[in-house]
Coordinates of C-alpha atoms in Angstrom, one line a residue:
Chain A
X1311 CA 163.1 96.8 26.9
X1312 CA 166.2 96.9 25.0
X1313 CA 165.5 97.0 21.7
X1314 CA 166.5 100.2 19.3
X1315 CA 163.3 102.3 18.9
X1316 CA 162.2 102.8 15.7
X1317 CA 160.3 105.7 14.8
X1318 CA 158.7 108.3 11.8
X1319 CA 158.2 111.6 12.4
X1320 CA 155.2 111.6 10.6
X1321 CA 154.7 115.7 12.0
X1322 CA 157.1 118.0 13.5
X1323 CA 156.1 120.0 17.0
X1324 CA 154.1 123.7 15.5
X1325 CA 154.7 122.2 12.0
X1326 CA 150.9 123.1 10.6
X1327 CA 148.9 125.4 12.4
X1328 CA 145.6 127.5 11.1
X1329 CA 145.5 130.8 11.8
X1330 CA 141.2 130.7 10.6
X1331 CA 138.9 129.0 12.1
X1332 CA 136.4 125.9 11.5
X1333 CA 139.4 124.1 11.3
X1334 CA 140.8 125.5 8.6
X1335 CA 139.7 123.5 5.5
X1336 CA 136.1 123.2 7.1
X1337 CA 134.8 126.5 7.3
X1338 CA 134.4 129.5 4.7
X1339 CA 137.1 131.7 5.7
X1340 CA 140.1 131.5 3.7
X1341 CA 142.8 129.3 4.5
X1342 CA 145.8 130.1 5.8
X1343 CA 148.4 126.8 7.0
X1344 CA 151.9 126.9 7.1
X1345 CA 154.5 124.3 7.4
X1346 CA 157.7 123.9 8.6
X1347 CA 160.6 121.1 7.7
X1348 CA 161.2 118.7 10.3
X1349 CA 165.1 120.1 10.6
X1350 CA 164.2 120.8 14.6
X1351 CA 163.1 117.4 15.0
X1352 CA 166.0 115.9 15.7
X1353 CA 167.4 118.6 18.2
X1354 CA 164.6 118.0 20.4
X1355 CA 164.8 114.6 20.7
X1356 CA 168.2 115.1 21.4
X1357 CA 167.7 117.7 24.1
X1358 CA 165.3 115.1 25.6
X1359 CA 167.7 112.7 25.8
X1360 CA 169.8 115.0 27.7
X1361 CA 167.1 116.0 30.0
X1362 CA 166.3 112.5 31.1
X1363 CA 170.3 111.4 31.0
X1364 CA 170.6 113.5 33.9
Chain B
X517 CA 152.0 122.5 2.0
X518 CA 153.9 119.3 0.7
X519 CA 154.0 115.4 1.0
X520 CA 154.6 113.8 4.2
X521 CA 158.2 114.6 5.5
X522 CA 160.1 112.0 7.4
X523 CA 162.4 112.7 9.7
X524 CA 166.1 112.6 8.2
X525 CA 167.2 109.2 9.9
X526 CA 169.9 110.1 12.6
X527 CA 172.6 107.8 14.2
X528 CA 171.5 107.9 17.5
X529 CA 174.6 108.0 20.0
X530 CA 172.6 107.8 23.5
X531 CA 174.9 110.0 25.0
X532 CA 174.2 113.8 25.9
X533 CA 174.9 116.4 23.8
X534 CA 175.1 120.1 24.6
X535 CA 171.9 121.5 26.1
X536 CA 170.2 124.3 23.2
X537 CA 166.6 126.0 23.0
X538 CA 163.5 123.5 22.6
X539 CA 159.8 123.1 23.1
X540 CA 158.7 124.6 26.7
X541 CA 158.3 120.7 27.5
X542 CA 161.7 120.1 28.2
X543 CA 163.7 123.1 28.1
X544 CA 162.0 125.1 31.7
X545 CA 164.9 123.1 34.1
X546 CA 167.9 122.7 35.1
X547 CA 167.3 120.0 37.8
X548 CA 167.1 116.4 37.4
X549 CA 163.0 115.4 36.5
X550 CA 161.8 113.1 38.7
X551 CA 158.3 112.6 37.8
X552 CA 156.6 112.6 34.5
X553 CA 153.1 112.7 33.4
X554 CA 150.8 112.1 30.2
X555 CA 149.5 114.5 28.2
X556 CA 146.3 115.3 28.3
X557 CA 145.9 116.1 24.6
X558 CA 147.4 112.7 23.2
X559 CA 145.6 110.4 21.1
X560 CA 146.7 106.9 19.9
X561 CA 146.4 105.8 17.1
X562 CA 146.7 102.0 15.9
X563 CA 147.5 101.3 12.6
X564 CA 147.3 97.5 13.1
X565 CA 149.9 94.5 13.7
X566 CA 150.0 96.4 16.6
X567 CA 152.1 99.8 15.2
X568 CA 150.7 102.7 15.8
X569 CA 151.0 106.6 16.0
X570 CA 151.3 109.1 18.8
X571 CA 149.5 112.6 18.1
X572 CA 149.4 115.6 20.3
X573 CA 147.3 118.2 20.4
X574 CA 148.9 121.2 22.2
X575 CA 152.2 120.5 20.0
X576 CA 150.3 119.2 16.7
X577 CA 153.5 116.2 16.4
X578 CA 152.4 113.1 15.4
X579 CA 155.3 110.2 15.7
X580 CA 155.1 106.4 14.2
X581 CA 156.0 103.8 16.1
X582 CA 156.3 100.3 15.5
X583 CA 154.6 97.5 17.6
X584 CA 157.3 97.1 20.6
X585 CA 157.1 100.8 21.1
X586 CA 153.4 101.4 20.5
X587 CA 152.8 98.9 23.0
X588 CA 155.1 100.5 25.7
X589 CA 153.5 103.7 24.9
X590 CA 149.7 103.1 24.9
X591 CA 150.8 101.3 28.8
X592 CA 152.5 105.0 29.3
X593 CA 149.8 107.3 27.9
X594 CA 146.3 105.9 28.2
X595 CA 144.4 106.5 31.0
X596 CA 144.7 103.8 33.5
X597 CA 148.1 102.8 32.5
X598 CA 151.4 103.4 34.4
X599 CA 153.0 106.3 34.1
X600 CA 156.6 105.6 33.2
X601 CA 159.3 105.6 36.2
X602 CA 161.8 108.7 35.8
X603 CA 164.5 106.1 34.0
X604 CA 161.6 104.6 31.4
X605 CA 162.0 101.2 32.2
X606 CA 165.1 101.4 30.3
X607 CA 163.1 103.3 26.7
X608 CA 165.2 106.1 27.5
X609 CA 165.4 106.6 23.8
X610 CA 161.5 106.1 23.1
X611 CA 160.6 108.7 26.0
X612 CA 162.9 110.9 23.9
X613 CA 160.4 111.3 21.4
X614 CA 157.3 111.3 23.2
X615 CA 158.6 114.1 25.1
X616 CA 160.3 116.1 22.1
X617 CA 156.6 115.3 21.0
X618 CA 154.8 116.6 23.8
X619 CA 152.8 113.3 24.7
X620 CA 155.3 113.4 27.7
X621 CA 155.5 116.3 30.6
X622 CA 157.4 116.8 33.4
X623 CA 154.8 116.0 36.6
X624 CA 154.4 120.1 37.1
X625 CA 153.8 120.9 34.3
X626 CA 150.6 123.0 33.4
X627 CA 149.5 122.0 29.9
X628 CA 146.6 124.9 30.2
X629 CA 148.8 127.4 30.9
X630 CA 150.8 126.4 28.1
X631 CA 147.9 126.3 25.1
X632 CA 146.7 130.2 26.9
X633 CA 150.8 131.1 26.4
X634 CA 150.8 130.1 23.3
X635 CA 147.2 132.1 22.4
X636 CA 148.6 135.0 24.1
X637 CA 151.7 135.2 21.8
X638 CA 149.5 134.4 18.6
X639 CA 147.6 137.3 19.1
X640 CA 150.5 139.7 18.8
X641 CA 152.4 138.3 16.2
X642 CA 154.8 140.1 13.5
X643 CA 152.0 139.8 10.4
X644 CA 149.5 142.2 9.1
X645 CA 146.4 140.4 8.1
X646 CA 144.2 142.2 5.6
X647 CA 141.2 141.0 3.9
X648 CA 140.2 143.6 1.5
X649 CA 136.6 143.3 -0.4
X650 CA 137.2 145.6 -3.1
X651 CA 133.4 145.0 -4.2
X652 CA 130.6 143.6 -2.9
X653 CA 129.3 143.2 -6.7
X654 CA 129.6 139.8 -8.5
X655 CA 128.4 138.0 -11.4
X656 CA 127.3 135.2 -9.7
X657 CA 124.5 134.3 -7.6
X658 CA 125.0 131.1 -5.9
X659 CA 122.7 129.6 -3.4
X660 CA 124.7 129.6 -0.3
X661 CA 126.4 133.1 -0.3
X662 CA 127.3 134.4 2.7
X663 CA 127.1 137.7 1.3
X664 CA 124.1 140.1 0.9
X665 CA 123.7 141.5 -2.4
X666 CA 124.9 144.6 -2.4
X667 CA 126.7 147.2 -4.8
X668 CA 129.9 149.3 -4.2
X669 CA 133.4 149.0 -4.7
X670 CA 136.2 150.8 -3.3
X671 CA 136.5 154.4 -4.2
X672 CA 139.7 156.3 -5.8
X673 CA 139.3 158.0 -1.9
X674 CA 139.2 154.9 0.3
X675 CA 141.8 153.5 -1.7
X676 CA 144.2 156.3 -0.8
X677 CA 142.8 156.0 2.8
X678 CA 143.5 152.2 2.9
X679 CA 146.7 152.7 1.9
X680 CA 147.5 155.4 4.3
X681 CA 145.6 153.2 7.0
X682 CA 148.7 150.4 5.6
X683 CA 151.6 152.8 5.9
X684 CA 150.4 153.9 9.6
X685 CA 149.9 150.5 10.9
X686 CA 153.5 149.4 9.7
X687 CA 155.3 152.6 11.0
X688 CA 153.6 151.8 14.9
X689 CA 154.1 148.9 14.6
X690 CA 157.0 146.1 14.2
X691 CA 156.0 144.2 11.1
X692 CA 157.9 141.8 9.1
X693 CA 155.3 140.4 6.7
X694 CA 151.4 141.7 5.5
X695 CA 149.5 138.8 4.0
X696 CA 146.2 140.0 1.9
X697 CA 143.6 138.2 0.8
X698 CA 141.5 140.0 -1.7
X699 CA 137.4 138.9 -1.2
X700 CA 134.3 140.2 -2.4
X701 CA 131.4 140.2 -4.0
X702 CA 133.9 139.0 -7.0
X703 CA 137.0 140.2 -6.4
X704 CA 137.9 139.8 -10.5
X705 CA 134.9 142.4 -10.8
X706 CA 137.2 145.9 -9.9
X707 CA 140.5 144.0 -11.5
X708 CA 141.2 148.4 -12.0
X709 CA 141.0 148.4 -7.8
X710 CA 143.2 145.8 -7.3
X711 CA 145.8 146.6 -9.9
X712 CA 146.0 149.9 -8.2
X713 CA 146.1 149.1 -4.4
X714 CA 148.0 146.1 -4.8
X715 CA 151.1 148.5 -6.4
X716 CA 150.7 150.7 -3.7
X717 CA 150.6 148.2 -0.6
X718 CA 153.5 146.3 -2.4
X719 CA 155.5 149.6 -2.8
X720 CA 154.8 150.4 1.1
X721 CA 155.8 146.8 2.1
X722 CA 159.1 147.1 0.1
X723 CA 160.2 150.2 1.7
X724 CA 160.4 149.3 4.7
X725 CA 161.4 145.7 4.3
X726 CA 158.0 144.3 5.1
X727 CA 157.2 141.2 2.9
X728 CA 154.2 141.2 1.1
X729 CA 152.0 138.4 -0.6
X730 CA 148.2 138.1 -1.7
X731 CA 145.7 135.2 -2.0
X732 CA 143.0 136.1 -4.6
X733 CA 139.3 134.4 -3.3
X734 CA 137.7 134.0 -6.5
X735 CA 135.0 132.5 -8.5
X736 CA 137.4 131.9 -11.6
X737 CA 135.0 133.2 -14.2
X738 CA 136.3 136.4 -15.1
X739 CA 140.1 134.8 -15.0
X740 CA 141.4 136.1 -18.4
X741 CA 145.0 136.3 -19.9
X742 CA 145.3 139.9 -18.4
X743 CA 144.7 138.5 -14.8
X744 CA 147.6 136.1 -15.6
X745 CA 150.0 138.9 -16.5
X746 CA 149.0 141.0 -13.3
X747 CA 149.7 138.5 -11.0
X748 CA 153.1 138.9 -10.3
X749 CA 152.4 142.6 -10.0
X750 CA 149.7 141.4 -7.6
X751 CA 152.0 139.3 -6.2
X752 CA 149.0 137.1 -5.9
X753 CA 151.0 133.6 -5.0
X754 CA 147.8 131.6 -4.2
X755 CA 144.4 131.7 -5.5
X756 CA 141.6 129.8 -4.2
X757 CA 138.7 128.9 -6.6
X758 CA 135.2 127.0 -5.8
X759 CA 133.6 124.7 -8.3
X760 CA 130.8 122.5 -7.2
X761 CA 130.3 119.9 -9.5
X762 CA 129.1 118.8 -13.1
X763 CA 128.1 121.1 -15.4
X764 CA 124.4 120.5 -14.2
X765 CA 125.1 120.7 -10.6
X766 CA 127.8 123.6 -10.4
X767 CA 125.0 125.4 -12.3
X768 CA 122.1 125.0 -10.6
X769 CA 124.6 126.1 -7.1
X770 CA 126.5 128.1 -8.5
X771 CA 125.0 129.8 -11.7
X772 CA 125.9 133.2 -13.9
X773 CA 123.8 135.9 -12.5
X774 CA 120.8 136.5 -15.3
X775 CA 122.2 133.6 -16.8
X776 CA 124.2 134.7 -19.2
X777 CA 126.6 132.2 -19.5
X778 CA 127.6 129.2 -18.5
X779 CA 129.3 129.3 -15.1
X780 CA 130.9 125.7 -15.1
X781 CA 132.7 126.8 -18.3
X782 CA 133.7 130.0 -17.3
X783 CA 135.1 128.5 -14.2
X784 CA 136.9 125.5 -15.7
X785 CA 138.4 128.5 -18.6
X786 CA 140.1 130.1 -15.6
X787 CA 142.0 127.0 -13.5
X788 CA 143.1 126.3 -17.1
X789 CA 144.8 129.8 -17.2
X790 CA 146.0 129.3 -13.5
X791 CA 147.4 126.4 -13.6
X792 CA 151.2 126.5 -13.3
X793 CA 150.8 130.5 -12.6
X794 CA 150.6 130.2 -9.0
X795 CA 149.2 127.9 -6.1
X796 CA 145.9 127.1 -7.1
X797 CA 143.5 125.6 -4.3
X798 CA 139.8 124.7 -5.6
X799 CA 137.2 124.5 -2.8
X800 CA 134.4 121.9 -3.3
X801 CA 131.6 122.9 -1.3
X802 CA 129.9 120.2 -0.2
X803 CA 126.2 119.0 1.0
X804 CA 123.8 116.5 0.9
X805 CA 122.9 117.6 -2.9
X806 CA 126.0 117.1 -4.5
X807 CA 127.9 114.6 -3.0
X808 CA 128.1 112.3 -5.6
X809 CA 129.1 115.4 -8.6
X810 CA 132.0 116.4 -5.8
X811 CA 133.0 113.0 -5.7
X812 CA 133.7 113.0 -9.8
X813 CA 135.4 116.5 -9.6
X814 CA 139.1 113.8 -9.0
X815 CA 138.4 112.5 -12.4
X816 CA 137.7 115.7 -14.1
X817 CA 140.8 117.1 -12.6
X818 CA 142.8 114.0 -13.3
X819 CA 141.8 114.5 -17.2
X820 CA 143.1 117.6 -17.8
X821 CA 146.3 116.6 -16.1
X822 CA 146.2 118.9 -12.6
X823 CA 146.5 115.9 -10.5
X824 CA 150.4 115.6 -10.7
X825 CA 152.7 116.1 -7.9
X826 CA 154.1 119.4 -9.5
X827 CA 151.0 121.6 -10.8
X828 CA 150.9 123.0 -7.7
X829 CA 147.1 122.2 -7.5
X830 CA 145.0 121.3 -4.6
X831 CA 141.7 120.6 -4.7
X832 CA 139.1 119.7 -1.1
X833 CA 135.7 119.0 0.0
X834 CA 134.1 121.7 2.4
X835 CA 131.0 121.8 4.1
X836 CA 128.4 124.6 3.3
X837 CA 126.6 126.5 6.5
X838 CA 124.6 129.4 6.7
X839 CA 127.0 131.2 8.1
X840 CA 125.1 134.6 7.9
X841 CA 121.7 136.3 7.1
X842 CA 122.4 136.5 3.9
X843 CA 122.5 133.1 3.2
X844 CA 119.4 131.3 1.2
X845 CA 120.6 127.8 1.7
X846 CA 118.9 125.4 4.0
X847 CA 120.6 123.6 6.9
X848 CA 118.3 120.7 6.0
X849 CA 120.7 119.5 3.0
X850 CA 123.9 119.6 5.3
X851 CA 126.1 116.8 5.4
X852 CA 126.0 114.4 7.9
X853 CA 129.4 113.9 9.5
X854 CA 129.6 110.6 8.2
X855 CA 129.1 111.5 4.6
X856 CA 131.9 114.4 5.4
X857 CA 133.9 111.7 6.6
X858 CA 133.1 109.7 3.8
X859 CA 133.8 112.1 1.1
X860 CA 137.0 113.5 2.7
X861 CA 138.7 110.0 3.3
X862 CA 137.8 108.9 -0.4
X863 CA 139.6 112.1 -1.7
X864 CA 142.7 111.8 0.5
X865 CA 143.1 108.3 -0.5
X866 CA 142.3 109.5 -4.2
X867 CA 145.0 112.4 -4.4
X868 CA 147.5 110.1 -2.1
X869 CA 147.2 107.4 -4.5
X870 CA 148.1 109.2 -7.5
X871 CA 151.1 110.9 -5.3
X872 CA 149.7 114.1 -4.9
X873 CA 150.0 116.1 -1.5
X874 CA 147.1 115.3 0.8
X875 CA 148.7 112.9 3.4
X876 CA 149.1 114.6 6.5
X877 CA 147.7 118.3 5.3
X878 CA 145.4 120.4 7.2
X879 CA 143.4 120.6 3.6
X880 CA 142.1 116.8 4.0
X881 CA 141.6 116.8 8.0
X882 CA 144.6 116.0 9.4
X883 CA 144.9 118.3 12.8
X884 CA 146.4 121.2 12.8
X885 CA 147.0 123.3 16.0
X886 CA 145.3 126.3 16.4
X887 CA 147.2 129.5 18.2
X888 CA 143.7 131.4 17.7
X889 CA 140.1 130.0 16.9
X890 CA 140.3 133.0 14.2
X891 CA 142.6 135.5 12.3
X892 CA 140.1 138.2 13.3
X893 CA 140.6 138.1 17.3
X894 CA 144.4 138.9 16.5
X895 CA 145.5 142.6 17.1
X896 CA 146.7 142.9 13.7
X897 CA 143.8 141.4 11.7
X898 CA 141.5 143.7 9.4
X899 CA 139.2 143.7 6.9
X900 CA 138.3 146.8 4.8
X901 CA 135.3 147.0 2.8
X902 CA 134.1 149.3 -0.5
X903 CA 132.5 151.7 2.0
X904 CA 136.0 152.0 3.8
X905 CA 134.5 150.7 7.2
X906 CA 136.9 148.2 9.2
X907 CA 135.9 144.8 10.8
X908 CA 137.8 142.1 12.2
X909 CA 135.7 139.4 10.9
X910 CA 134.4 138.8 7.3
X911 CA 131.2 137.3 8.0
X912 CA 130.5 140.5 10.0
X913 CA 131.3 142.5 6.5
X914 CA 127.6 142.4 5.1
X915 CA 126.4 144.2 8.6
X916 CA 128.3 147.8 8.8
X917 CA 126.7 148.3 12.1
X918 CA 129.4 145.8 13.5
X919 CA 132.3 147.7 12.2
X920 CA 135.2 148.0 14.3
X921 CA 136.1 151.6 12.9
X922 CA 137.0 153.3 9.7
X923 CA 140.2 152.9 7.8
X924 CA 140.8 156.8 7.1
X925 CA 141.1 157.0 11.0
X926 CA 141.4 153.4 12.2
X927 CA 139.2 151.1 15.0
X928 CA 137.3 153.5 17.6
X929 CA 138.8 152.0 20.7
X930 CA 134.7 152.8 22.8
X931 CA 133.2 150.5 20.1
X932 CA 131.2 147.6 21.8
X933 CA 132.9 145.8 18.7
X934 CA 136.0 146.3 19.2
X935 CA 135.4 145.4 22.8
X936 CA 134.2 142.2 22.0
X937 CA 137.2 141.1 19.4
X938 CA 139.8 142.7 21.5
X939 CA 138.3 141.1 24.8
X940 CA 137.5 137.8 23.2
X941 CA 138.8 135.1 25.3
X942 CA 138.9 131.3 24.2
X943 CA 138.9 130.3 27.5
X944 CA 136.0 131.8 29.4
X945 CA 133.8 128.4 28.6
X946 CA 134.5 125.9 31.3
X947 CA 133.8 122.7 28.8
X948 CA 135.9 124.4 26.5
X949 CA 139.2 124.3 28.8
X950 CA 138.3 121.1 30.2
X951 CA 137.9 119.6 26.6
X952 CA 140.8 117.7 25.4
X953 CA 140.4 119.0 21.8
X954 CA 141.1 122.8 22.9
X955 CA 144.3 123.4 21.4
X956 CA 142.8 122.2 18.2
X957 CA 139.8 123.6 18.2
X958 CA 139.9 127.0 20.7
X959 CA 136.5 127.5 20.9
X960 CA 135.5 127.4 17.4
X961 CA 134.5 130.3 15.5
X962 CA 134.2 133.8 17.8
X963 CA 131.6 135.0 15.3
X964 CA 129.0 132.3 16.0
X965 CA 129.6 132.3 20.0
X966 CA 128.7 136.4 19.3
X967 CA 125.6 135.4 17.6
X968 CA 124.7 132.3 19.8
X969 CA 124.9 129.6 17.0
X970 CA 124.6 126.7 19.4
X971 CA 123.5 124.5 16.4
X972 CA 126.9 125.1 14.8
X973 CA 128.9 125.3 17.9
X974 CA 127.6 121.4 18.8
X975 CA 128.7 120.5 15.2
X976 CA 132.0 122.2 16.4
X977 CA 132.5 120.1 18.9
X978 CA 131.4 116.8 17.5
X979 CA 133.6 117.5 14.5
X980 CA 136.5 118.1 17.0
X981 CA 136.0 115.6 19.6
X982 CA 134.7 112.7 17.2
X983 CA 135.8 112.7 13.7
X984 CA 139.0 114.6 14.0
X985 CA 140.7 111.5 15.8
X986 CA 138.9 109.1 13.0
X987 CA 140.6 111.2 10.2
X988 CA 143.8 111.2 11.9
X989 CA 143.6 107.4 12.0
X990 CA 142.8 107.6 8.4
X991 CA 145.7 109.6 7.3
X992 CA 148.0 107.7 9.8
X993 CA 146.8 104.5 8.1
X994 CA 147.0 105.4 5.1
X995 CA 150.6 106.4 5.6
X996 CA 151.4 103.0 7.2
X997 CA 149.6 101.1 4.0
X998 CA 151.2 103.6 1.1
X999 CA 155.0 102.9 2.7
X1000 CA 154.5 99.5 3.7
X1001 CA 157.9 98.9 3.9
X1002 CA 160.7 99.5 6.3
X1003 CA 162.9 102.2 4.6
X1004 CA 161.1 105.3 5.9
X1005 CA 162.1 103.7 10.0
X1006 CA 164.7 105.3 11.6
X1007 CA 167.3 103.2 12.5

């Protein structure tokens, strides 16, 4: 495969979590979800690259 | 909480670039990798024409990927297909992201061990969580309340003990942020309580550098123009409101106590004086009695103008249980989980539609991960209610009997209940750690493992194991359909 991968990083690694239960929006406690930008995406894929360039 | 973010496109140079701190997947050696393996916790998603997303579990990413890659992918991470050689048949770039995404391990890797890690350090983080019930009382007596009705609000005494309890906890202990979310009864019903306690916690927080902010769980009736000016005291950024319906049907679930007035009004006043104050979150509990009203809330809300990308309003289904003694409501009306299903992919597509946030948000059943199945099993997590007693868990608040302690003199460390919270472990179910929907799911809710709800521990798991992956697909979908173009690809 040579082709340039083409990709959307639709959700960044610990971007949303739910600190209550039921899922979060499911259940009856209240909701507490927090997001993060995507700004460490792209160091990690970089650092992955690394990883497997060596 | 926002739109879907894509990632900034990036020239990609292919060569390596100085090593820095990343997830556990990649960053534990030094040596070359020679092996790889799937993750357990992956789930593919195709979004047809052969594209398709990559979601993990343990990490909560979620990647994109159009059909070349997809293809290459599903041969790498479904079950049956090849795992990929250590040099990726050449995708070195493509096993980038699955491993910055965590669908890709190193071969030693012990994906377990990482999800109880990542538990262990959730439990201790650097936030306070109160949940403070300044009454039980409230003006409203709707069918499904969790709560027992019950009188007493927080005395001029435990308020000065709550706040001592406050100013204790953050001098032991390293704290860089107390989150509170004020619950009743009403909480609107001792406005006098809050006013008072809320200056006092904020002035603790700001003296020793701890950041503070509230969430105000309310019905929305008593909102008045007062409320509005006290909320920046409060600093009471977020307030969550339920409304059920119609007129008719919000009524008859949800009605004034003694009817007195009209509840649907009263409630509809209030988000009209919230809106633009702060973020405003409307819960829409949901069964089998009301799912056509819920459905109509969008165009209500759409009428008076909330539905734009910058009112800061959200509004989401949720399913009603009897979550406690207390509650009069029948299991008999809940939802099925295809009507859930039903309901909650008609409002994301709804709210995404008109360009409001709902794509890829915990609110409208996109995954999330879970560090802990609950707040309360953390070891900074309280609730204090009128009678000053302390729990860790808010359905337990009706019961004083499973009090964890008392806030002038904090938990009693030989209480069977804090026993249990403090010794609650996520992992002591074999199914559970064998399930590939732990990490977002950990158990389910502590509270009805204590009290042997195996009714709503099955609908636990089916919602976690079944329809979770369908409303990812439906998000993911929906994504792919809304952009339908190429610009948001990374080239």
């Amino acid at each position: 495969m040579s082709g340039k991968t083409r990709v959307q990083w639709l959700q960044a690694p610990g971007a949303q979590e739910s600190a209550w239960p039921c899922g979060g929006s499911r259940g009856l406690c209240p909701l507490d979800p927090h997001k993060e930008e995507l700004a460490a995406v792209e160091a990690a894929v970089r650092e992955a690259a690394h990883k497997l360039a060596k | 909480m926002k739109m879907v973010a894509r990632r900034p496109a990036f020239a990609w140079a292919g060569a390596p670039t100085p090593p820095h701190r990343m997830s556990e997947s990649t960053e534990s050696a030094a040596a070359p990798v020679r092996a790889w393996r799937r993750s357990r916790y992956n789930l593919l998603v195709p979004v047809g024409g052969g594209a398709g997303a990559v979601y993990n579990r343990r990490t909560g990413a979620c990647i994109l990927l159009e059909p070349e890659d997809f293809g290459l992918a599903e041969h790498w991470l479904q079950d049956g297909g090849a795992l990929p050689s250590t040099r990726f048949d050449g995708a070195t770039e493509l096993a980038s992201h699955l491993i910055a995404a965590g669908a890709l391990l190193e071969s030693g890797a012990d994906e377990l061990a990482l999800v109880r890690a990542s538990y262990a350090n959730a439990l201790d983080g650097p936030k306070l969580l109160l949940t403070v019930i300044p009454t039980f009382s409230c003006n409203f007596d709707c069918i499904y309340c969790a709560v027992p009705r019950r009188e007493g609000r927080i005395s001029s005494a435990v308020e000065a003990q709550a706040a001592d309890f406050v100013a204790r906890y953050l001098d032991e202990h390293p704290t860089q942020e107390l989150r509170l979310d004020w619950f009743g009864g009403e909480p609107l019903c001792a406005p006098d309580v809050i006013d008072r306690l809320s200056r006092r916690l904020v002035r603790l927080c700001d003296g020793r550098g701890v950041a503070y902010s509230a969430q105000l769980i309310t019905n929305g009736s008593l909102v008045d123009d007062r409320t509005i000016e006290r909320l920046a005291a409060w600093k009471v950024n977020r307030v969550q409101v339920t409304l059920d319906g119609n007129r008719e049907t919000h009524e008859r679930r949800r009605p004034w106590r003694g009817g007195a007035r009209s509840s649907f009004d009263a409630v509809v006043q209030g988000l009209e004086r919230l809106i633009g104050h702060c973020e405003l979150i409307v819960r829409v509990n949901i069964d089998r009695t009301n799912l056509a009203d819920a459905s109509s809330l969008l165009a209500l809300f759409e009428s008076r103008g909330w539905l734009t990308p910058d009112a800061r309003f959200s509004a989401y289904p949720a399913v009603v249980c009897d979550f406690s003694r207390a509650c009069r409501w029948s299991s008999k009306d809940a939802c099925e989980a295809s009507e859930y299903y039903a309901i909650m992919t008609g409002w994301l597509e709804g709210l995404a539609r008109l360009g409001m946030r709902a794509l890829m948000e915990g609110l409208y059943g996109f995954p999330q991960t879970q560090p802990t199945p609950c707040g309360a099993v953390g070891r900074h997590s309280f609730v204090i209610t009128p009678r000053g007693l302390l729990h860790r868990c808010l359905l337990e608040a009706e019961q004083d009997a499973c009090a964890t302690g008392v806030v002038s003199t904090g938990e009693s460390t030989d209480s069977q209940n804090v026993t249990f919270w403090r010794g609650y472990d996520p992992f002591a179910d074999a199914a559970c750690r064998d399930c590939e929907a732990l990490p977002s799911c950990l158990g389910g809710c502590p509270f009805h493992r204590r009290n042997d709800r195996h009714d709503l521990i099955a609908q636990n798991c089916e919602y976690f194991r079944q329809l979770q992956p369908r409303l990812l697909a439906a998000h993911v979908r929906l994504h792919a359909q809304l952009t339908n173009s190429r610009s948001g690809w990374d080239e």
